[in-house]
mmCIF file of N, CA and C in Angstrom:
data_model
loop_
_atom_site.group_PDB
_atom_site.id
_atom_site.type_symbol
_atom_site.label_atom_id
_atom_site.label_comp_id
_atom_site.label_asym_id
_atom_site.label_seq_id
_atom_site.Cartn_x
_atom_site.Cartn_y
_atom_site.Cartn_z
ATOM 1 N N UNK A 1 -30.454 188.339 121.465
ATOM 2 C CA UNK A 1 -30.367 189.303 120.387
ATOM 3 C C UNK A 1 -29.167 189.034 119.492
ATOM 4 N N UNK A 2 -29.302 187.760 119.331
ATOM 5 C CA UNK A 2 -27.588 187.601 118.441
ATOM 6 C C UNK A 2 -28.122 187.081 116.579
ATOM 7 N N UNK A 3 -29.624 186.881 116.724
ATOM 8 C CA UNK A 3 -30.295 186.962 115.497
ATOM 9 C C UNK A 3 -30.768 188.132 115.128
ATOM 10 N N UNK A 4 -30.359 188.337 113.664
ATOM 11 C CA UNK A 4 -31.564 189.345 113.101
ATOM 12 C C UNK A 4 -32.180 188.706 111.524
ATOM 13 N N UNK A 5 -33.066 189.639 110.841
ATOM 14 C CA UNK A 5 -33.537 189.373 110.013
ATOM 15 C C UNK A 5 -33.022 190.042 108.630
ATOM 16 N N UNK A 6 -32.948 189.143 107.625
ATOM 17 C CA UNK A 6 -32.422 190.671 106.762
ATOM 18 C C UNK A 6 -33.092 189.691 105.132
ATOM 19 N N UNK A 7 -33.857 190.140 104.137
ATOM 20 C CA UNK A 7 -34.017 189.968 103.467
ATOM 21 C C UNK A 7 -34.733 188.379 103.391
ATOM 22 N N UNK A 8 -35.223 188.256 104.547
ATOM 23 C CA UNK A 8 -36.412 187.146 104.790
ATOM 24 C C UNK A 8 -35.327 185.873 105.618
ATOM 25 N N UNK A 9 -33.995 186.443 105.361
ATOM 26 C CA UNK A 9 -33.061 184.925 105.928
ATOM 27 C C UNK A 9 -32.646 185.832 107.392
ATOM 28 N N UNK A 10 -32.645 184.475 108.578
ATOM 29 C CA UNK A 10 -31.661 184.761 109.753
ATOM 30 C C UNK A 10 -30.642 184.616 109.992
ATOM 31 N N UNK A 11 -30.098 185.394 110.254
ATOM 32 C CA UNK A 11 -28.787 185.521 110.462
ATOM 33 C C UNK A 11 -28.375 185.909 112.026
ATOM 34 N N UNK A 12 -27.167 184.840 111.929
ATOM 35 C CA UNK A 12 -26.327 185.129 113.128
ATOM 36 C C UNK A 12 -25.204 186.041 112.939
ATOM 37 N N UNK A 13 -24.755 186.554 113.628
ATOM 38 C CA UNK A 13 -23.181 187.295 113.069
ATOM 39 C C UNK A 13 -22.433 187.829 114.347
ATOM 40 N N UNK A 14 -21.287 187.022 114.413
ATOM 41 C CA UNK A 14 -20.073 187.146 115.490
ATOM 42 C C UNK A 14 -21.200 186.759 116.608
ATOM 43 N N UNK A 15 -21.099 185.637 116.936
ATOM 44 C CA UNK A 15 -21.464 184.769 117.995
ATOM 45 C C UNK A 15 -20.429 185.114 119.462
ATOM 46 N N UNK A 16 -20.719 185.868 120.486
ATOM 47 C CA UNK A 16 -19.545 186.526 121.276
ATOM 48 C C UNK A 16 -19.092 184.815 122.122
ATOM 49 N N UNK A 17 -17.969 184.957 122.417
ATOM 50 C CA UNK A 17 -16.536 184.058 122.894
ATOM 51 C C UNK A 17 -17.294 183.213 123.788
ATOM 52 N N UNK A 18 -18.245 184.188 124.731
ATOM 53 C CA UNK A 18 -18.841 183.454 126.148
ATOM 54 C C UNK A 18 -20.018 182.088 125.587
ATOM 55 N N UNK A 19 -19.900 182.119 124.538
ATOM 56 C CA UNK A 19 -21.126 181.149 123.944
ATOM 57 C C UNK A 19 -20.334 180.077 123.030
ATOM 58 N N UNK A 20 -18.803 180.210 122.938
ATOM 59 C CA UNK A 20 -18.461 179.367 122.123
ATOM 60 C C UNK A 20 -17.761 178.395 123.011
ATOM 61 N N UNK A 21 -16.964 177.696 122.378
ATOM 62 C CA UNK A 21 -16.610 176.022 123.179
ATOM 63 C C UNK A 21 -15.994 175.899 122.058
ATOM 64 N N UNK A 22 -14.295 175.334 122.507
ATOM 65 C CA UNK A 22 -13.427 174.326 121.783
ATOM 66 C C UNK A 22 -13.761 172.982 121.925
ATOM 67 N N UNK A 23 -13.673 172.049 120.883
ATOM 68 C CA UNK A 23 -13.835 170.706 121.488
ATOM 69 C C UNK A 23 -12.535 169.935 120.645
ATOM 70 N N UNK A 24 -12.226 168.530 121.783
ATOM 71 C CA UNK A 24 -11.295 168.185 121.247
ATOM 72 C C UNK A 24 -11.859 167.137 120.376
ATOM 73 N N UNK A 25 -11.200 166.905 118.817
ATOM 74 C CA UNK A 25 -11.536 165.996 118.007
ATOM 75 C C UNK A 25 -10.708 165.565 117.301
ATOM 76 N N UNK A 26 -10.473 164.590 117.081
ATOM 77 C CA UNK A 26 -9.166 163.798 115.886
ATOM 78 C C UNK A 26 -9.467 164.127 114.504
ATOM 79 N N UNK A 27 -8.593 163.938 114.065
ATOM 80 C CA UNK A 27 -8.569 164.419 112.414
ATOM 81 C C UNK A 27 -9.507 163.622 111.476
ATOM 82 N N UNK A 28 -9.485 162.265 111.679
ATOM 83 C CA UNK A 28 -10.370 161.210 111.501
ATOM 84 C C UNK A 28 -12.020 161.908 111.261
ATOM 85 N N UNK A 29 -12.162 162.347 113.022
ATOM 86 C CA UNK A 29 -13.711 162.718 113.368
ATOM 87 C C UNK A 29 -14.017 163.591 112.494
ATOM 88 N N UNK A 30 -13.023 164.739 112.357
ATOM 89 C CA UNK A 30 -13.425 166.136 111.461
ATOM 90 C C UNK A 30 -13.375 165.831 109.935
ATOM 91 N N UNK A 31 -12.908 164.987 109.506
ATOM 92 C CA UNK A 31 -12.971 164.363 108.181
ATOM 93 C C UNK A 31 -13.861 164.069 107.734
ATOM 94 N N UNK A 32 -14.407 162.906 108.849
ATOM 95 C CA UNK A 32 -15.728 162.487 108.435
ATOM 96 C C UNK A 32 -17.182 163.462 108.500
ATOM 97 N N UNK A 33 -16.872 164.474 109.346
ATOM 98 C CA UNK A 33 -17.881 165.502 109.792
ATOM 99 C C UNK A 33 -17.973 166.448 108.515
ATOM 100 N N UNK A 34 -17.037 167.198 107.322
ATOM 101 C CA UNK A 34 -16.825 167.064 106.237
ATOM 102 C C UNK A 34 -17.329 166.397 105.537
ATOM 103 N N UNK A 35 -16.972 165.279 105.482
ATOM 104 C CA UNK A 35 -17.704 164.701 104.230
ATOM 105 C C UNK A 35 -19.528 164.166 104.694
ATOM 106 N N UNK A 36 -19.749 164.292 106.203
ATOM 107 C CA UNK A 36 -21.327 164.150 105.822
ATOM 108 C C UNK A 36 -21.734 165.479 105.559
ATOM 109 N N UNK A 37 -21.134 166.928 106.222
ATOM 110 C CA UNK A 37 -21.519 168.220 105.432
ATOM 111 C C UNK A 37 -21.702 168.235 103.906
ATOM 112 N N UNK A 38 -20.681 167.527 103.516
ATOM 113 C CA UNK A 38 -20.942 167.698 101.782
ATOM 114 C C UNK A 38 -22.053 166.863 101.583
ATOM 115 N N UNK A 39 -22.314 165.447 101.889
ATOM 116 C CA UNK A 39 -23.609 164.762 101.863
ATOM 117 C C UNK A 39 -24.913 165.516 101.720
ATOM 118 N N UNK A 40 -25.227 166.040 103.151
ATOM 119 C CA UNK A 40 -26.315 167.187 103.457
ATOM 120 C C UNK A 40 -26.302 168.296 102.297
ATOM 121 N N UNK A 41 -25.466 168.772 101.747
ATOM 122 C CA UNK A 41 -25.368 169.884 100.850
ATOM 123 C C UNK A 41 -25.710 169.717 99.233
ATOM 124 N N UNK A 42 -26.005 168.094 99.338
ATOM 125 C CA UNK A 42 -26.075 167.433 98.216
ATOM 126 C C UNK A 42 -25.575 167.765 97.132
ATOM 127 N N UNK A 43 -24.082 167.615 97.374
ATOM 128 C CA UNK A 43 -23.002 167.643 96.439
ATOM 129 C C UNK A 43 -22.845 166.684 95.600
ATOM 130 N N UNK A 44 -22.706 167.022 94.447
ATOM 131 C CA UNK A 44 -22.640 165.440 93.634
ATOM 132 C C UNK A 44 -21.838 164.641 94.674
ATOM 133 N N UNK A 45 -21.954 163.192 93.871
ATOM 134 C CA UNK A 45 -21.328 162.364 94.872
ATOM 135 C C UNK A 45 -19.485 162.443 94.595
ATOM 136 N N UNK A 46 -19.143 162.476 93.169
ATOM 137 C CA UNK A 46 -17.918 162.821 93.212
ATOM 138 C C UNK A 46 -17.035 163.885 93.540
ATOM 139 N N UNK A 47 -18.254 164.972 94.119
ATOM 140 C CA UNK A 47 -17.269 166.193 94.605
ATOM 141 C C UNK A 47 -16.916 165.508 95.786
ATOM 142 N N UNK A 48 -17.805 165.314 96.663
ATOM 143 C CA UNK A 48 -18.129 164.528 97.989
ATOM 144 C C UNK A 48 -16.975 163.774 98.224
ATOM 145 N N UNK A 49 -16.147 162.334 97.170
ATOM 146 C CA UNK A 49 -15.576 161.614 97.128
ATOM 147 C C UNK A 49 -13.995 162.430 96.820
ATOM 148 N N UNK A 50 -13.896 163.399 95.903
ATOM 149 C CA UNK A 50 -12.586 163.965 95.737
ATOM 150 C C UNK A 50 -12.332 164.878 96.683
ATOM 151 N N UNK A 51 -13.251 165.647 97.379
ATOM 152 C CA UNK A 51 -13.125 166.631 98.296
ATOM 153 C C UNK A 51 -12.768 165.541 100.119
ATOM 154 N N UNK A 52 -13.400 164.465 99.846
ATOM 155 C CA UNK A 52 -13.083 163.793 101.360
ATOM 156 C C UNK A 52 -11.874 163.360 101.354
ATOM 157 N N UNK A 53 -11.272 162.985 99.561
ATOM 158 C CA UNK A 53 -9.729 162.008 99.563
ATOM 159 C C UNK A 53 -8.822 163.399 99.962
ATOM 160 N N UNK A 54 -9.319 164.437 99.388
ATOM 161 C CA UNK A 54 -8.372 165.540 99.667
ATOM 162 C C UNK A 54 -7.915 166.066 100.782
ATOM 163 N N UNK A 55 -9.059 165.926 101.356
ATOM 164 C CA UNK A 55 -8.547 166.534 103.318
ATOM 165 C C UNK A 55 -8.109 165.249 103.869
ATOM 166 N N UNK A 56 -8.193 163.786 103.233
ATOM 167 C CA UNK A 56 -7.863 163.232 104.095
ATOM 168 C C UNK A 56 -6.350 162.782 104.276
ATOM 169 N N UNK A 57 -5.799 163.556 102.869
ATOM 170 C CA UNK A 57 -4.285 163.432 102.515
ATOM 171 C C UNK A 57 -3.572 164.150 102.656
ATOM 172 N N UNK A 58 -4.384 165.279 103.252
ATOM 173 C CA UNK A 58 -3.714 166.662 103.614
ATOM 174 C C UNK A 58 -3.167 166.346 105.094
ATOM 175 N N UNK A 59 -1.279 166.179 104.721
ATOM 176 C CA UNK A 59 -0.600 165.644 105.340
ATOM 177 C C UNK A 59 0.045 166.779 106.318
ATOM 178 N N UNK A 60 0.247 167.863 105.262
ATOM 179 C CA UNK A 60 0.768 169.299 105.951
ATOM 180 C C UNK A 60 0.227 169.826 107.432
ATOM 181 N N UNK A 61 -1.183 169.186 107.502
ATOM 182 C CA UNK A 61 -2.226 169.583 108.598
ATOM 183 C C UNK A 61 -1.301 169.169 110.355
ATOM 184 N N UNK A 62 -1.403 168.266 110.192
ATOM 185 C CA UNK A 62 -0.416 167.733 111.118
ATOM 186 C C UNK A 62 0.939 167.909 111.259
ATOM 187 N N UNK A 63 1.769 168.920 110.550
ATOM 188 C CA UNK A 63 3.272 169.598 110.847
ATOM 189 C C UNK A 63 3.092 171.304 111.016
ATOM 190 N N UNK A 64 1.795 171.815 110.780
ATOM 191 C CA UNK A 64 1.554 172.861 110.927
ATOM 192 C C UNK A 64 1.676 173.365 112.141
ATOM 193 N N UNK A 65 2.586 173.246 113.048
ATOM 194 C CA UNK A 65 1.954 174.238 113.879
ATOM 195 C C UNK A 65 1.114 174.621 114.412
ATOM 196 N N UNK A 66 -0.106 173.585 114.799
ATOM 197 C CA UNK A 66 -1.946 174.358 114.980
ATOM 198 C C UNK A 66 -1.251 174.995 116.505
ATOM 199 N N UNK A 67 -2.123 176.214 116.254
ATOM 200 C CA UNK A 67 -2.037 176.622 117.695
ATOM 201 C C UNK A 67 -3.367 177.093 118.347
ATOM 202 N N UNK A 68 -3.245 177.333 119.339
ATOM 203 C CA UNK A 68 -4.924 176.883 120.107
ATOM 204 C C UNK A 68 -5.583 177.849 119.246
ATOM 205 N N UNK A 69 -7.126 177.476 119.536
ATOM 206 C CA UNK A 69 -7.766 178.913 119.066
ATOM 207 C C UNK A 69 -8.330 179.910 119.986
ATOM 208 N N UNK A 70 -7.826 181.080 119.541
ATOM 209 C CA UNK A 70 -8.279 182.506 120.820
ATOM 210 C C UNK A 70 -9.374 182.605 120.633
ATOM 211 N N UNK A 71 -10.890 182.083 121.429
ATOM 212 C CA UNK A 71 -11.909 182.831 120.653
ATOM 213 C C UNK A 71 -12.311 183.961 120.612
ATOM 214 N N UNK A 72 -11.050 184.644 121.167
ATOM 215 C CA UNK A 72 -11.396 186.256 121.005
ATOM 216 C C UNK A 72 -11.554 186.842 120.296
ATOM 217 N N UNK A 73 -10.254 186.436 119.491
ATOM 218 C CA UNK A 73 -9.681 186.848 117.961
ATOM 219 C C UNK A 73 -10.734 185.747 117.021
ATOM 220 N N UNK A 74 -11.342 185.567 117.229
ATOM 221 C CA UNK A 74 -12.122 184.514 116.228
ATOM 222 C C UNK A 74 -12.755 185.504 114.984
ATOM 223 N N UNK A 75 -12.965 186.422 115.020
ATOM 224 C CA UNK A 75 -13.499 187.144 114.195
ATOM 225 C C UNK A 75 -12.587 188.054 113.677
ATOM 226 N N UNK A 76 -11.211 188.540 114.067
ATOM 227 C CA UNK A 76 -10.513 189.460 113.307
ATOM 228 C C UNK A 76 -10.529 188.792 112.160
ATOM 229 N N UNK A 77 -10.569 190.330 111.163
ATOM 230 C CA UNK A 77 -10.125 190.171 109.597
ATOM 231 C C UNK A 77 -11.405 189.033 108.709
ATOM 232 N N UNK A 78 -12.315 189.444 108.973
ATOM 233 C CA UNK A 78 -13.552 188.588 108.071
ATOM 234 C C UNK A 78 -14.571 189.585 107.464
ATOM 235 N N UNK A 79 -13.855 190.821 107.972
ATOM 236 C CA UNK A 79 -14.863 192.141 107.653
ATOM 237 C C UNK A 79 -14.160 192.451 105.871
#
């Protein structure tokens, strides 16, 4: 019961914690996982190309601080 229907589209909404999974991935992997999302979304090709140089220079990512993710809290503040 974590689908419903609403205006002919399905929707999921707040997927609870016990069903989610961290996985570990390099910055590399998620980059590229990005730019085939934009592929699939059939983004022009130069959004595709300025949007992949952009995350891939995004240097800040790696001094940030990541800290794990709670998937508890995964949903505060989206309401």
């Amino acid at each position: 019961r974590l689908l419903y229907v609403h205006n002919n589209c399905v929707i999921c909404k707040d997927i609870p914690s016990k069903y989610l999974k961290v996985e570990n991935i390099t910055g590399h992997e998620i980059n590229n996982m990005f730019y085939r999302m934009l592929k699939a979304s059939n983004a022009p090709k130069y959004v595709q190309i300025l949007y992949r140089a952009g995350v891939s220079l995004n240097f800040g990512w790696f001094f940030s601080g990541k800290e794990k993710i709670d998937l508890n809290r995964l949903y505060e503040g989206t309401e």
